Coordinates of N, CA and C and ligand atoms in Angstrom, one line a residue:
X1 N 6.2 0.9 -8.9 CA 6.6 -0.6 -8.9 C 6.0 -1.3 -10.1
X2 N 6.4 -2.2 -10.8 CA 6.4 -3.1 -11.4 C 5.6 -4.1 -11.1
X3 N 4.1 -4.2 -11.7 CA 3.3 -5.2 -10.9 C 3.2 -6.6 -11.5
X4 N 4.3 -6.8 -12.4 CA 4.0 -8.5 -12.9 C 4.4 -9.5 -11.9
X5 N 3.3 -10.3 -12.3 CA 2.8 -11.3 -11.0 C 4.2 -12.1 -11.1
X6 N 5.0 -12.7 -9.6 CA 6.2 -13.2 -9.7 C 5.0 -14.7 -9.3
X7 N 4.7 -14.6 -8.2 CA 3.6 -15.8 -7.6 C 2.6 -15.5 -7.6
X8 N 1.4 -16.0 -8.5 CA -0.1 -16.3 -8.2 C -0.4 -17.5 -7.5
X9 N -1.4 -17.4 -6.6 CA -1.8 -18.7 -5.9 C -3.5 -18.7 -6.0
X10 N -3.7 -19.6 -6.2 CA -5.5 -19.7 -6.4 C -5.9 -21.0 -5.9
X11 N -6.9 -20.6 -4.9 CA -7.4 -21.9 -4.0 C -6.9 -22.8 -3.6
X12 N -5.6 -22.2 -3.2 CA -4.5 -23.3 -2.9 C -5.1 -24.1 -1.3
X13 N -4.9 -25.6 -1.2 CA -5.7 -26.1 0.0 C -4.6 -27.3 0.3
X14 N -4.3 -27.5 1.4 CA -2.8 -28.4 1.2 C -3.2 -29.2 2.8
X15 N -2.8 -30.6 2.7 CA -3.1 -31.4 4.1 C -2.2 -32.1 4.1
X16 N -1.7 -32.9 5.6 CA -1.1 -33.4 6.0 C -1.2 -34.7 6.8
X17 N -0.8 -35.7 6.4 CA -1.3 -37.4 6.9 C -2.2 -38.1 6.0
X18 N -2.6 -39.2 6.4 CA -3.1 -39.4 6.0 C -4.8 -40.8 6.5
X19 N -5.8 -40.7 5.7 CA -6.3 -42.2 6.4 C -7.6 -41.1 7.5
X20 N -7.4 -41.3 8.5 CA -8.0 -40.6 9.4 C -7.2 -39.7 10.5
X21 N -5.6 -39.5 10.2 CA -5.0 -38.6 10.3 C -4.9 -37.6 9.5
X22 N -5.3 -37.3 8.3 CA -5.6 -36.8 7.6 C -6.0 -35.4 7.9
X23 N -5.2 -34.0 7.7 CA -5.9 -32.8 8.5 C -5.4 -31.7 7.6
X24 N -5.9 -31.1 7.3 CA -6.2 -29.7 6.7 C -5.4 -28.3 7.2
X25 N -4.4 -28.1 6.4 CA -3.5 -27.1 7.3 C -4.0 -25.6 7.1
X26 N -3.9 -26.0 5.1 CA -3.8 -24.5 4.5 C -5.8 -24.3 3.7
X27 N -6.0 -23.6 3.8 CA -7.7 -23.3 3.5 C -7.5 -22.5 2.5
X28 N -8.0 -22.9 1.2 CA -8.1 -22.0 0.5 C -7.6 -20.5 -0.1
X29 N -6.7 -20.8 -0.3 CA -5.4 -19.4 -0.2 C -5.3 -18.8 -1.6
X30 N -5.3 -17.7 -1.7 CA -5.7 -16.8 -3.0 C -4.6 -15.9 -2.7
X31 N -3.7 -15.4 -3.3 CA -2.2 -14.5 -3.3 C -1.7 -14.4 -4.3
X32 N -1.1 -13.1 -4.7 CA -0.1 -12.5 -5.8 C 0.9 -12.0 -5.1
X33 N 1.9 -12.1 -5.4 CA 3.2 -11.5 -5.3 C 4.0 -10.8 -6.4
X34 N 3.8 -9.8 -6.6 CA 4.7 -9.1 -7.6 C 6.1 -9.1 -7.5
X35 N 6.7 -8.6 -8.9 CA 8.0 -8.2 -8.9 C 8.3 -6.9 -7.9
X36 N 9.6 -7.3 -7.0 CA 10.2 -5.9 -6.3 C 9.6 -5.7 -5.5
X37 N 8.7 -6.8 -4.9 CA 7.9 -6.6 -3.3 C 8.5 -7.2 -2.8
X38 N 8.5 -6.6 -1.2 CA 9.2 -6.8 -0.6 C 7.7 -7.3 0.8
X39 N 7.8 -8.7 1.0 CA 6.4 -8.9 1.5 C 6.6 -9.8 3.0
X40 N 6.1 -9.1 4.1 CA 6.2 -10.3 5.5 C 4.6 -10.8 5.6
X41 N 5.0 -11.9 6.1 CA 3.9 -13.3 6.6 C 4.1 -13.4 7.8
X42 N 3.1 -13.1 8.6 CA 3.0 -13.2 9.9 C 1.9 -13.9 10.0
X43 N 2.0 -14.2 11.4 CA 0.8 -15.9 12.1 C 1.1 -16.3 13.3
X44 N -0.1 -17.2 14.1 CA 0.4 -17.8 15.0 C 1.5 -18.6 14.7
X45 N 2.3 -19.2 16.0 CA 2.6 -20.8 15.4 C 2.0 -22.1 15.2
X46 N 2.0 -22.2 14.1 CA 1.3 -23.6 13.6 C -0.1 -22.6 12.9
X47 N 0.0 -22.1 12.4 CA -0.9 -20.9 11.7 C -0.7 -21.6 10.0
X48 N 0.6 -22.3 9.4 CA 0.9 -22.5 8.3 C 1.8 -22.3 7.5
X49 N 2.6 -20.9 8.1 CA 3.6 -20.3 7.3 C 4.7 -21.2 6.5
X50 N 4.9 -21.8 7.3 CA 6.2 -22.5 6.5 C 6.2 -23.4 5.8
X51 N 4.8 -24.2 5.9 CA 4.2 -24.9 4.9 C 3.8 -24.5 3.6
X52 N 2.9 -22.9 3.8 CA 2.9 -22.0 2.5 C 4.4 -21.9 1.9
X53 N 5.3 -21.7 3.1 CA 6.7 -20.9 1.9 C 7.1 -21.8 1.4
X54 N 7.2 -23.0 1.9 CA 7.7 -24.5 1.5 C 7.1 -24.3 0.2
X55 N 5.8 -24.5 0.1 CA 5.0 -25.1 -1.4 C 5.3 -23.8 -2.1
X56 N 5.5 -22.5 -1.9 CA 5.7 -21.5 -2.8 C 7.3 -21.6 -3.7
X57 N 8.3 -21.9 -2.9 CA 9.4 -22.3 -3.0 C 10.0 -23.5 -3.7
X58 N 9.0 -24.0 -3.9 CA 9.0 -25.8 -4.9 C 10.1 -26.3 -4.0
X59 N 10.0 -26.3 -2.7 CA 10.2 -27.4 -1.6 C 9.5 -28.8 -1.1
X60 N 8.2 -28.3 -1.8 CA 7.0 -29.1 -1.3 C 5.9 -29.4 -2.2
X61 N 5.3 -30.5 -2.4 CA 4.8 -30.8 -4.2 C 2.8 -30.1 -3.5
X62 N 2.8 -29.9 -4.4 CA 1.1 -28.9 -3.8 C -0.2 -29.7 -4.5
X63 N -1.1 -29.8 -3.5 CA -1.8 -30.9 -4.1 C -3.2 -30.5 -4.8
X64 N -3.6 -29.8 -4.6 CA -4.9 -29.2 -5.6 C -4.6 -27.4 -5.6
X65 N -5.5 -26.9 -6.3 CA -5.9 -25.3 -6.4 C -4.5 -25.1 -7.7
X66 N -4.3 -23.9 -7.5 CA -3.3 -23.7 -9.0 C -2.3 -22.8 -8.1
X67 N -1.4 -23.1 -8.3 CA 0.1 -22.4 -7.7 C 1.7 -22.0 -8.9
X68 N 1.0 -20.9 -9.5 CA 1.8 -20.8 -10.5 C 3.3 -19.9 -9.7
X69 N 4.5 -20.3 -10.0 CA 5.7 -19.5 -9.9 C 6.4 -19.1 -10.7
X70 N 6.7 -18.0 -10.9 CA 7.3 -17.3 -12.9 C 6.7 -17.6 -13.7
X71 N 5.2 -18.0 -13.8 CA 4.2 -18.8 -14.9 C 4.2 -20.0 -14.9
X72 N 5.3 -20.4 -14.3 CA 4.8 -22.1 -14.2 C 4.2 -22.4 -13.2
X73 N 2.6 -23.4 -13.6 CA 1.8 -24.0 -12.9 C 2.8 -25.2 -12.0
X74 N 2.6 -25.4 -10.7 CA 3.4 -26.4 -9.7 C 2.5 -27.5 -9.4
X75 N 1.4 -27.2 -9.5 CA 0.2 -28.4 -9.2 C 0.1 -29.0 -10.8
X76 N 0.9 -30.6 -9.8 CA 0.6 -31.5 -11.2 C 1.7 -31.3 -11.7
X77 N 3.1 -30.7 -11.4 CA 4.2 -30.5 -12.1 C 5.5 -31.4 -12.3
X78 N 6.1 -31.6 -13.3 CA 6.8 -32.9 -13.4 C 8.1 -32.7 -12.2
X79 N 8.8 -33.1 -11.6 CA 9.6 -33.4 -10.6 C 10.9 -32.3 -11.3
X80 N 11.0 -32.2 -12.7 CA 12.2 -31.3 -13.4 C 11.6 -30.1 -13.2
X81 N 10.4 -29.5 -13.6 CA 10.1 -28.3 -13.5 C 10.1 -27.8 -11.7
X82 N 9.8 -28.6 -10.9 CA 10.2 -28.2 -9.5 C 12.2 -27.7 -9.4
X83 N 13.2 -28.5 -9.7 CA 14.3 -28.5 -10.1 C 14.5 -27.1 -10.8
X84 N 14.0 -26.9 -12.1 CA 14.1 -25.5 -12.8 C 13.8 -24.7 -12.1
X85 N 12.8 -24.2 -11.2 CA 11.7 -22.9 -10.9 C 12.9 -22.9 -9.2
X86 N 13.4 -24.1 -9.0 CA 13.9 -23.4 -7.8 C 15.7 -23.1 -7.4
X87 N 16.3 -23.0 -9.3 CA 17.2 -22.1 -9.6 C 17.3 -21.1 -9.8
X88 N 15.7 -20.2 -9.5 CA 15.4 -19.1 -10.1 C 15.3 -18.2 -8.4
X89 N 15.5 -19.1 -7.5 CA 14.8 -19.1 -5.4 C 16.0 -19.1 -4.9
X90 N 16.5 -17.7 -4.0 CA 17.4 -18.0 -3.2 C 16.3 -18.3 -1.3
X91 N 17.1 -18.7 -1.0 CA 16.6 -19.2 0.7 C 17.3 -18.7 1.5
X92 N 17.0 -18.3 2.9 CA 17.6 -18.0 3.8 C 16.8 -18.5 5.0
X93 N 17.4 -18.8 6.0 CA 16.7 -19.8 7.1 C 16.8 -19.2 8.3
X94 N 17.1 -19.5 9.5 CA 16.9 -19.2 10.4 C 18.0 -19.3 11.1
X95 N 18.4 -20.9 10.9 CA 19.4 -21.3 11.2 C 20.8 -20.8 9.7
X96 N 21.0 -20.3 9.7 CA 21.7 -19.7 8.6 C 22.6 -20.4 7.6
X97 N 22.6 -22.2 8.6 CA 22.9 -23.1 7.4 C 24.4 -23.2 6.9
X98 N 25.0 -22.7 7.3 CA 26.5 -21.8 7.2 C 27.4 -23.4 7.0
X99 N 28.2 -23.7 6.1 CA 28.9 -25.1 6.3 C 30.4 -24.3 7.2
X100 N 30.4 -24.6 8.4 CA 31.7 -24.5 9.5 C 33.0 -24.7 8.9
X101 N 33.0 -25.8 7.8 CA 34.7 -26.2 7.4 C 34.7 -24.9 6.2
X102 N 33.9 -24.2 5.7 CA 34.2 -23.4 4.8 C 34.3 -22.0 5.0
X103 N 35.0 -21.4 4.5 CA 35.3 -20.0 4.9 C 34.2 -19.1 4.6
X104 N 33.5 -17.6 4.6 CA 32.9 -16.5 4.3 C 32.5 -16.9 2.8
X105 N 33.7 -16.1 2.2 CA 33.2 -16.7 0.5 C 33.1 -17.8 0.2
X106 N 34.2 -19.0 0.6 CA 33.6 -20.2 0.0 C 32.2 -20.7 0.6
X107 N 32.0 -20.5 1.4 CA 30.4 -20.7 2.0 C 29.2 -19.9 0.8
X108 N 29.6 -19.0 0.3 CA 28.8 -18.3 -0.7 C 29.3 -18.8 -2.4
X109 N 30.4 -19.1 -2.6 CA 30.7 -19.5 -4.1 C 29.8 -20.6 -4.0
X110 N 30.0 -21.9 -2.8 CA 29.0 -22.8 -3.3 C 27.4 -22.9 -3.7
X111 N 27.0 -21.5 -3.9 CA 25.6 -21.6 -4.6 C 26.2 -21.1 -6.1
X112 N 27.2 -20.8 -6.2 CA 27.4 -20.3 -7.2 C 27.7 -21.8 -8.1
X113 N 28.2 -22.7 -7.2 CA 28.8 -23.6 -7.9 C 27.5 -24.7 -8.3
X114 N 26.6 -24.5 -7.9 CA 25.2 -25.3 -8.4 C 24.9 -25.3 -9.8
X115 N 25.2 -24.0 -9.8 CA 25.0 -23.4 -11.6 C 26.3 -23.3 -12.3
X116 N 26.0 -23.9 -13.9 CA 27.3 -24.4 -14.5 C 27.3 -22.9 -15.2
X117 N 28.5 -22.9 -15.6 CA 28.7 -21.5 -16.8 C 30.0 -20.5 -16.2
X118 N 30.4 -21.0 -14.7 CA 31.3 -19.9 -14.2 C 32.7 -20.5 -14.2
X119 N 33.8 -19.6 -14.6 CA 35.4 -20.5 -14.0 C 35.4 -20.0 -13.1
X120 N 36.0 -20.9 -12.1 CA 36.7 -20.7 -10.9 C 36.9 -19.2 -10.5
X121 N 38.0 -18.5 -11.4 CA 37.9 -17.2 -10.9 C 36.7 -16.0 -11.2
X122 N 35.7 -16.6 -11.8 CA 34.5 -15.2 -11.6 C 33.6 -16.1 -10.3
X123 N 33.5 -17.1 -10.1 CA 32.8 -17.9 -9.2 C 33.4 -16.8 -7.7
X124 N 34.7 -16.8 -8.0 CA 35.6 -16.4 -6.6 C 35.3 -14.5 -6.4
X125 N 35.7 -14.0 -7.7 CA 35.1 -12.5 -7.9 C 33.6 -12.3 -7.5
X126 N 32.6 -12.9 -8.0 CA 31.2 -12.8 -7.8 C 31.2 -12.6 -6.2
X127 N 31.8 -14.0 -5.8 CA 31.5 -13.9 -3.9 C 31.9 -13.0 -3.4
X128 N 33.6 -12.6 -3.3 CA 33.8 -11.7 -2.9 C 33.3 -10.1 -3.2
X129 N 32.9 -10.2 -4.4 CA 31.9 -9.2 -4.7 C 30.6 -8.7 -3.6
X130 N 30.1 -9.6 -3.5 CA 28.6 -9.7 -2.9 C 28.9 -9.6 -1.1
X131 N 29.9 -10.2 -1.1 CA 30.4 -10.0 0.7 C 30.6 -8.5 1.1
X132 N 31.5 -8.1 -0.3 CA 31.7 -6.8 -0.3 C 30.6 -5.7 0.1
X133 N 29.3 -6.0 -0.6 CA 28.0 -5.7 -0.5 C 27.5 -5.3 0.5
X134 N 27.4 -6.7 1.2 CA 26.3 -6.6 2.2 C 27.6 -6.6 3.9
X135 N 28.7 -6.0 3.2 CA 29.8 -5.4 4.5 C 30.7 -6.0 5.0
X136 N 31.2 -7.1 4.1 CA 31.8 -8.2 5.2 C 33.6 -8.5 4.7
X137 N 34.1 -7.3 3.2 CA 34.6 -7.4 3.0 C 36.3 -7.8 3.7
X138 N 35.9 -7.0 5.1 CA 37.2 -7.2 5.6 C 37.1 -9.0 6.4
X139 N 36.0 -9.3 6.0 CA 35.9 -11.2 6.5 C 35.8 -12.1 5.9
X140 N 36.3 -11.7 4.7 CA 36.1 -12.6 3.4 C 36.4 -14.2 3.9
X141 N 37.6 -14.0 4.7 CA 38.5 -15.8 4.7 C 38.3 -16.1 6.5
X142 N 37.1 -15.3 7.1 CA 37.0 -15.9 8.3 C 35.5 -17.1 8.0
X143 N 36.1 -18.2 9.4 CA 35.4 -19.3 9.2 C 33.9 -18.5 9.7
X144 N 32.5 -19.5 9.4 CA 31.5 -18.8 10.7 C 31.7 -19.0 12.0
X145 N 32.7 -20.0 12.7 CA 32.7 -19.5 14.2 C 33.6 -18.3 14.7
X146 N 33.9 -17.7 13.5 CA 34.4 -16.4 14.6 C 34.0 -15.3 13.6
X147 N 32.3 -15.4 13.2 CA 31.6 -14.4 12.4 C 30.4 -13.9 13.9
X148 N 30.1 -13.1 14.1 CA 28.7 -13.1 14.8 C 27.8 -13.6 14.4
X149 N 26.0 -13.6 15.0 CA 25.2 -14.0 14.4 C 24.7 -12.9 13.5
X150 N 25.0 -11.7 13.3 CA 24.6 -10.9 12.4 C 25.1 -11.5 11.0
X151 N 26.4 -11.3 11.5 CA 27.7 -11.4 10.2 C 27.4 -12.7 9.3
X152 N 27.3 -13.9 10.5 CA 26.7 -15.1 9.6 C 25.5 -15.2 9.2
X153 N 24.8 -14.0 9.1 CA 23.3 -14.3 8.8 C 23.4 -13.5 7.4
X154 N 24.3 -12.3 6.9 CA 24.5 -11.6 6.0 C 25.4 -12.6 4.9
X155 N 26.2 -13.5 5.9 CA 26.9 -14.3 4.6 C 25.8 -15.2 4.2
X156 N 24.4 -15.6 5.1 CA 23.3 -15.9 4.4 C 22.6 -15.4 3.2
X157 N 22.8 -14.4 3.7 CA 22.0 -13.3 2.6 C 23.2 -13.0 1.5
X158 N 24.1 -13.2 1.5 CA 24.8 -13.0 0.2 C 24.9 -14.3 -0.2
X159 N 25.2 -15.5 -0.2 CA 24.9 -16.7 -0.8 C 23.7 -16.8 -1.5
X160 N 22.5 -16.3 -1.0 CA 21.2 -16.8 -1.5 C 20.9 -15.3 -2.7
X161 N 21.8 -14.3 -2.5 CA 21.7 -13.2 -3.6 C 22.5 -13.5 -4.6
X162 N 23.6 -13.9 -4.1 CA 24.6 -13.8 -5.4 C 24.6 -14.4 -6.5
X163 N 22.9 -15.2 -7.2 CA 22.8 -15.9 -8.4 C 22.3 -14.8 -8.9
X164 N 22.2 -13.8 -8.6 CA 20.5 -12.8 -8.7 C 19.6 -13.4 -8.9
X165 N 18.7 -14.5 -7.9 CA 17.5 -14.9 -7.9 C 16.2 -13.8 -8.0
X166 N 15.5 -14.5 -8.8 CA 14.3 -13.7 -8.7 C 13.4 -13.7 -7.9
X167 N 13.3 -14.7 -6.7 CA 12.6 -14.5 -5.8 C 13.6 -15.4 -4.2
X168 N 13.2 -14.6 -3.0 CA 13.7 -14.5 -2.1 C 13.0 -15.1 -1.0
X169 N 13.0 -16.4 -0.6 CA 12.2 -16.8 0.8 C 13.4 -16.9 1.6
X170 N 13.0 -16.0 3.0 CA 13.4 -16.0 4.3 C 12.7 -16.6 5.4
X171 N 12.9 -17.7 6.1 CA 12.2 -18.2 7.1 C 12.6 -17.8 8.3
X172 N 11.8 -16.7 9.0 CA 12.6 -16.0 10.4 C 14.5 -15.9 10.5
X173 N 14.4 -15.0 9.4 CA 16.0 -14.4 9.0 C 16.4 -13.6 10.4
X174 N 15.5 -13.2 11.5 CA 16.1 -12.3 12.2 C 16.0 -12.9 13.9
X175 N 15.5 -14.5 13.6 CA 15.1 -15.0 15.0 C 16.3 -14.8 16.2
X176 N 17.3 -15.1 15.7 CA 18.8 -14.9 16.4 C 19.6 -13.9 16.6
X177 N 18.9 -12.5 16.0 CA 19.4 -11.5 16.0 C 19.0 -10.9 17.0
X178 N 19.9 -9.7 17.7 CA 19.4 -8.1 18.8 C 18.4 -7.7 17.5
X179 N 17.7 -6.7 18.5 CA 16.8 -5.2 17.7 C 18.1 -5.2 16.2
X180 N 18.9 -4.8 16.5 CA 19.7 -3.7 15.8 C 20.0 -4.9 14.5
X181 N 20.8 -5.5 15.1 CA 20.8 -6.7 13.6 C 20.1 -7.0 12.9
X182 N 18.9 -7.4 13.4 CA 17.6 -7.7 12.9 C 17.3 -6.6 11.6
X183 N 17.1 -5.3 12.2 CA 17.0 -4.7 11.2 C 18.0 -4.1 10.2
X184 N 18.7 -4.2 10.6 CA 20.1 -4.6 9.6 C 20.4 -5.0 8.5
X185 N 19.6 -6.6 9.2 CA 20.1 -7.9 8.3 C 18.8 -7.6 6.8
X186 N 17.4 -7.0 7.3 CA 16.4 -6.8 7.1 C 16.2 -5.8 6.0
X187 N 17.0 -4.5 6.4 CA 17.2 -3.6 5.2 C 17.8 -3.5 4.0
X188 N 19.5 -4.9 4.2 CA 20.1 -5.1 3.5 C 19.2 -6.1 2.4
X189 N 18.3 -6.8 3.0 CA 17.7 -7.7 2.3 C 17.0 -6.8 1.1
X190 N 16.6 -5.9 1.7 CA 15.5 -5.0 0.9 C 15.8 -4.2 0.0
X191 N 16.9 -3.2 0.4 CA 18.0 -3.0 -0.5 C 18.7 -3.7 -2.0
X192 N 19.2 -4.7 -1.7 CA 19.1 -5.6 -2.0 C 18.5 -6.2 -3.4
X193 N 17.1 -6.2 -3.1 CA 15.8 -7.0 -3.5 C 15.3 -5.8 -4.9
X194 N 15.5 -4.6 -4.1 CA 15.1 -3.1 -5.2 C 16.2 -3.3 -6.1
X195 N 17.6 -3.7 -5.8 CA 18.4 -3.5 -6.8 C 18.4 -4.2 -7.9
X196 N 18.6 -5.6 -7.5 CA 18.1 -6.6 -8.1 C 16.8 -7.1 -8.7
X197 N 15.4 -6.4 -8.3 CA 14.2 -6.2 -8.7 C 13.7 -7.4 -8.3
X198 N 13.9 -8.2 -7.4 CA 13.8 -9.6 -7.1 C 12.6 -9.4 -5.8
X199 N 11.7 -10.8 -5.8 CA 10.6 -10.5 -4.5 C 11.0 -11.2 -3.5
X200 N 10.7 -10.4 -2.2 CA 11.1 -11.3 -0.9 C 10.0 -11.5 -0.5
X201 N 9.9 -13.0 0.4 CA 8.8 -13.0 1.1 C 9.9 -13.4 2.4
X202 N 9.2 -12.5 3.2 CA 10.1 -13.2 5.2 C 8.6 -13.4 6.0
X203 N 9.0 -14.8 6.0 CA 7.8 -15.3 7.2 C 9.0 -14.7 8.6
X204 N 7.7 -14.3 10.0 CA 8.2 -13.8 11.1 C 7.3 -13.7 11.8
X205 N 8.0 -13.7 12.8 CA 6.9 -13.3 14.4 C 7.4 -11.8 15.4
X206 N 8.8 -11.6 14.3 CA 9.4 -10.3 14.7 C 8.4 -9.1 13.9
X207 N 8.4 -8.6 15.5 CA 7.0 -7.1 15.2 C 8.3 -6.1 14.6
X208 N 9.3 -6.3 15.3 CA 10.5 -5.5 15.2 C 10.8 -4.8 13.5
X209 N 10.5 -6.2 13.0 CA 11.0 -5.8 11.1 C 9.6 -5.4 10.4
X210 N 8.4 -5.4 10.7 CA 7.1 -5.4 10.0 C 6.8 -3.9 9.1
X211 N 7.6 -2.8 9.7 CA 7.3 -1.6 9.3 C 8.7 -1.9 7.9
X212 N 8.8 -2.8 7.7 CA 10.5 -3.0 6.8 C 9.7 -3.2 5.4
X213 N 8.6 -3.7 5.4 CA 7.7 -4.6 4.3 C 7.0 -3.6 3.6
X214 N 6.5 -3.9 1.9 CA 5.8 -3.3 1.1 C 4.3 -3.5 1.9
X215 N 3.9 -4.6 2.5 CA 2.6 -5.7 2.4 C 2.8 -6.5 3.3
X216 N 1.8 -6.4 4.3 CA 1.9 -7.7 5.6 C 0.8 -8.6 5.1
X217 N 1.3 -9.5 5.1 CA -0.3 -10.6 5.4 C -0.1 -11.8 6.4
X218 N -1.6 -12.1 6.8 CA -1.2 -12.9 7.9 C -2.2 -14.3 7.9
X219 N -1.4 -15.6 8.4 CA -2.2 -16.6 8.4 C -2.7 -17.1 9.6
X220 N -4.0 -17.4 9.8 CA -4.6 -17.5 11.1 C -5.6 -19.7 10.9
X221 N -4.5 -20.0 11.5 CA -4.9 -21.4 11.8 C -5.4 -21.6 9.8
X222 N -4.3 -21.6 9.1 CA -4.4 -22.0 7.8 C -4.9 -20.9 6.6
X223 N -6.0 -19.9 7.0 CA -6.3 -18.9 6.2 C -5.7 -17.6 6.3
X224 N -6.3 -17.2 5.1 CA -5.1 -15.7 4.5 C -5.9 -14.7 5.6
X225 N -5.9 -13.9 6.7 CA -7.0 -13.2 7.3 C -7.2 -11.8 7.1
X226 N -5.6 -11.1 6.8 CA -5.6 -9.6 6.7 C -4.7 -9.2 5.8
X227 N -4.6 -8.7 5.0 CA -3.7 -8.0 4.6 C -3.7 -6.5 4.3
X228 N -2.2 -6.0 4.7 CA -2.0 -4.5 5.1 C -1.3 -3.9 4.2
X229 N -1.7 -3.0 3.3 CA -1.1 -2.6 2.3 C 0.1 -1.0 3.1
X230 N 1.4 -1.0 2.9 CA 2.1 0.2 3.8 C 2.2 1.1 2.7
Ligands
ATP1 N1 5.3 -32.8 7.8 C1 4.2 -32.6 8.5 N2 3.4 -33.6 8.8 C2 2.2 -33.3 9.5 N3 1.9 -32.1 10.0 C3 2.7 -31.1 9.8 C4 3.9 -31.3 9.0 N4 4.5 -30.0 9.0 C5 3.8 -29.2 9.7 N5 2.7 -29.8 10.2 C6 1.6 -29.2 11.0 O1 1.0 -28.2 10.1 C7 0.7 -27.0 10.9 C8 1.4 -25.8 10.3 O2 2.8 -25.9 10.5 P1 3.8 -24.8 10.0 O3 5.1 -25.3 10.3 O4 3.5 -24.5 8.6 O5 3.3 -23.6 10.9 P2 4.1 -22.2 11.2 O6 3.1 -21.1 11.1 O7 5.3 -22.1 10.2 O8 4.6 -22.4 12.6 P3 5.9 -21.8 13.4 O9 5.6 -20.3 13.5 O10 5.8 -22.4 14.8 O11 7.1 -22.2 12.6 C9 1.1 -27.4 12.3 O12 -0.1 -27.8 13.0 C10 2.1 -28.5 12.2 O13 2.0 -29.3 13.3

């Protein structure tokens, strides 16, 4: 594997409120993420996770320690460079975010349509490309309510692949899924992720996908406590 750093994080410390509400979520957090890892975050709830993926993902502006993404420093970063660094981030949620009035691929061309440079018909080829991929070709023009929650969670995962992003946050991708989808939805990601050389990070509380990962690490009431090299 390829070990150039995708995300360094150094002393990252991040709170929430303020005044005498003021409280301390994230402690001190020191992390690398390389290219072509494929990495789960595990934790209680209210442990921090999604506040970490938030601020890793330039969702969330980070307030001291140094949080570099693709080499750009985020702490202290102008409001455009947050904008740039998170054309480079596909997302995948939980709730899978799916717009209802739009079909399979059009649900997936519109990330495509964020970014200028495509006509119409490679916009339309790319999607159906990528649906093709991750198996969905014979659903190209069905809406999400008559997709399963597997099927709509893969048209997730092909929306958020099909820029070739270099880096991949998943927020509990497999919460709504059986055993079987879950890991499914999970391999394809990974697959995926090797092909493209791109890093995933999946925050989870599913034990079910853990053996899926290069690298477990876990957050315990804000700090980094273990991490498990597989
Ligand atoms: N916008 C906010 N303002 C104030 N406190 C917040 C905010 N967002 C999260 N918190 C608090 O920060 C802590 C960490 O929340 P976070 O959502 O990051 O945890 P988590 O590990 O992702 O939890 P879960 O597994 O339940 O999703 C919690 O105590 C939460 O109440």
């Amino acid at each position: 594997m390829n070990h150039e750093p995708i995300i360094e994080i150094k002393q990252l410390n991040h709170y929430f409120g303020k005044g005498e509400l003021r409280k301390q979520i994230l402690f001190d957090i020191n992390l690398t993420l390389t290219k072509g890892e494929v990495v789960i975050l595990k934790g209680p709830s209210g442990s921090g996770k999604t506040t970490l993926l938030t601020l890793m993902g330039g969702l969330r502006v980070p307030q001291m320690g140094s949080l570099k993404v693709l080499g750009q420093e985020l702490v202290g970063a102008k409001k455009q460079s947050f904008v740039k660094i998170r054309r480079n981030i596909g997302y995948i949620f939980q709730a899978h975010n799916l717009l209802e009035c739009l079909t399979a691929w059009e649900n997936v061309q519109m990330s495509l349509e964020l970014h200028q440079g495509y006509s119409p018909q490679t916009m339309k080829q790319k999607s159906l490309e990528i649906l093709e991929v991750v198996g969905l070709g014979s659903r190209v023009n069905y809406y999400p309510q008559n997709l399963s929650g597997g099927q709509k969670q893969r048209v997730a995962i092909a929306r958020a692949l099909v820029n070739h992003p270099k880096i991949v946050f998943a927020d509990e991708p497999t919460a709504s899924l059986d055993s079987k989808s879950g890991h499914d939805v999970v391999e394809l990601m990974q697959k995926l992720a090797k092909k493209q050389g791109c890093t995933i990070l999946i925050v989870t509380h599913d034990n079910r996908i853990l053996d899926m990962a290069d690298r477990i690490i876990e957050l315990n009431d804000g700090s980094l406590v273990a991490e498990v090299v597989i």
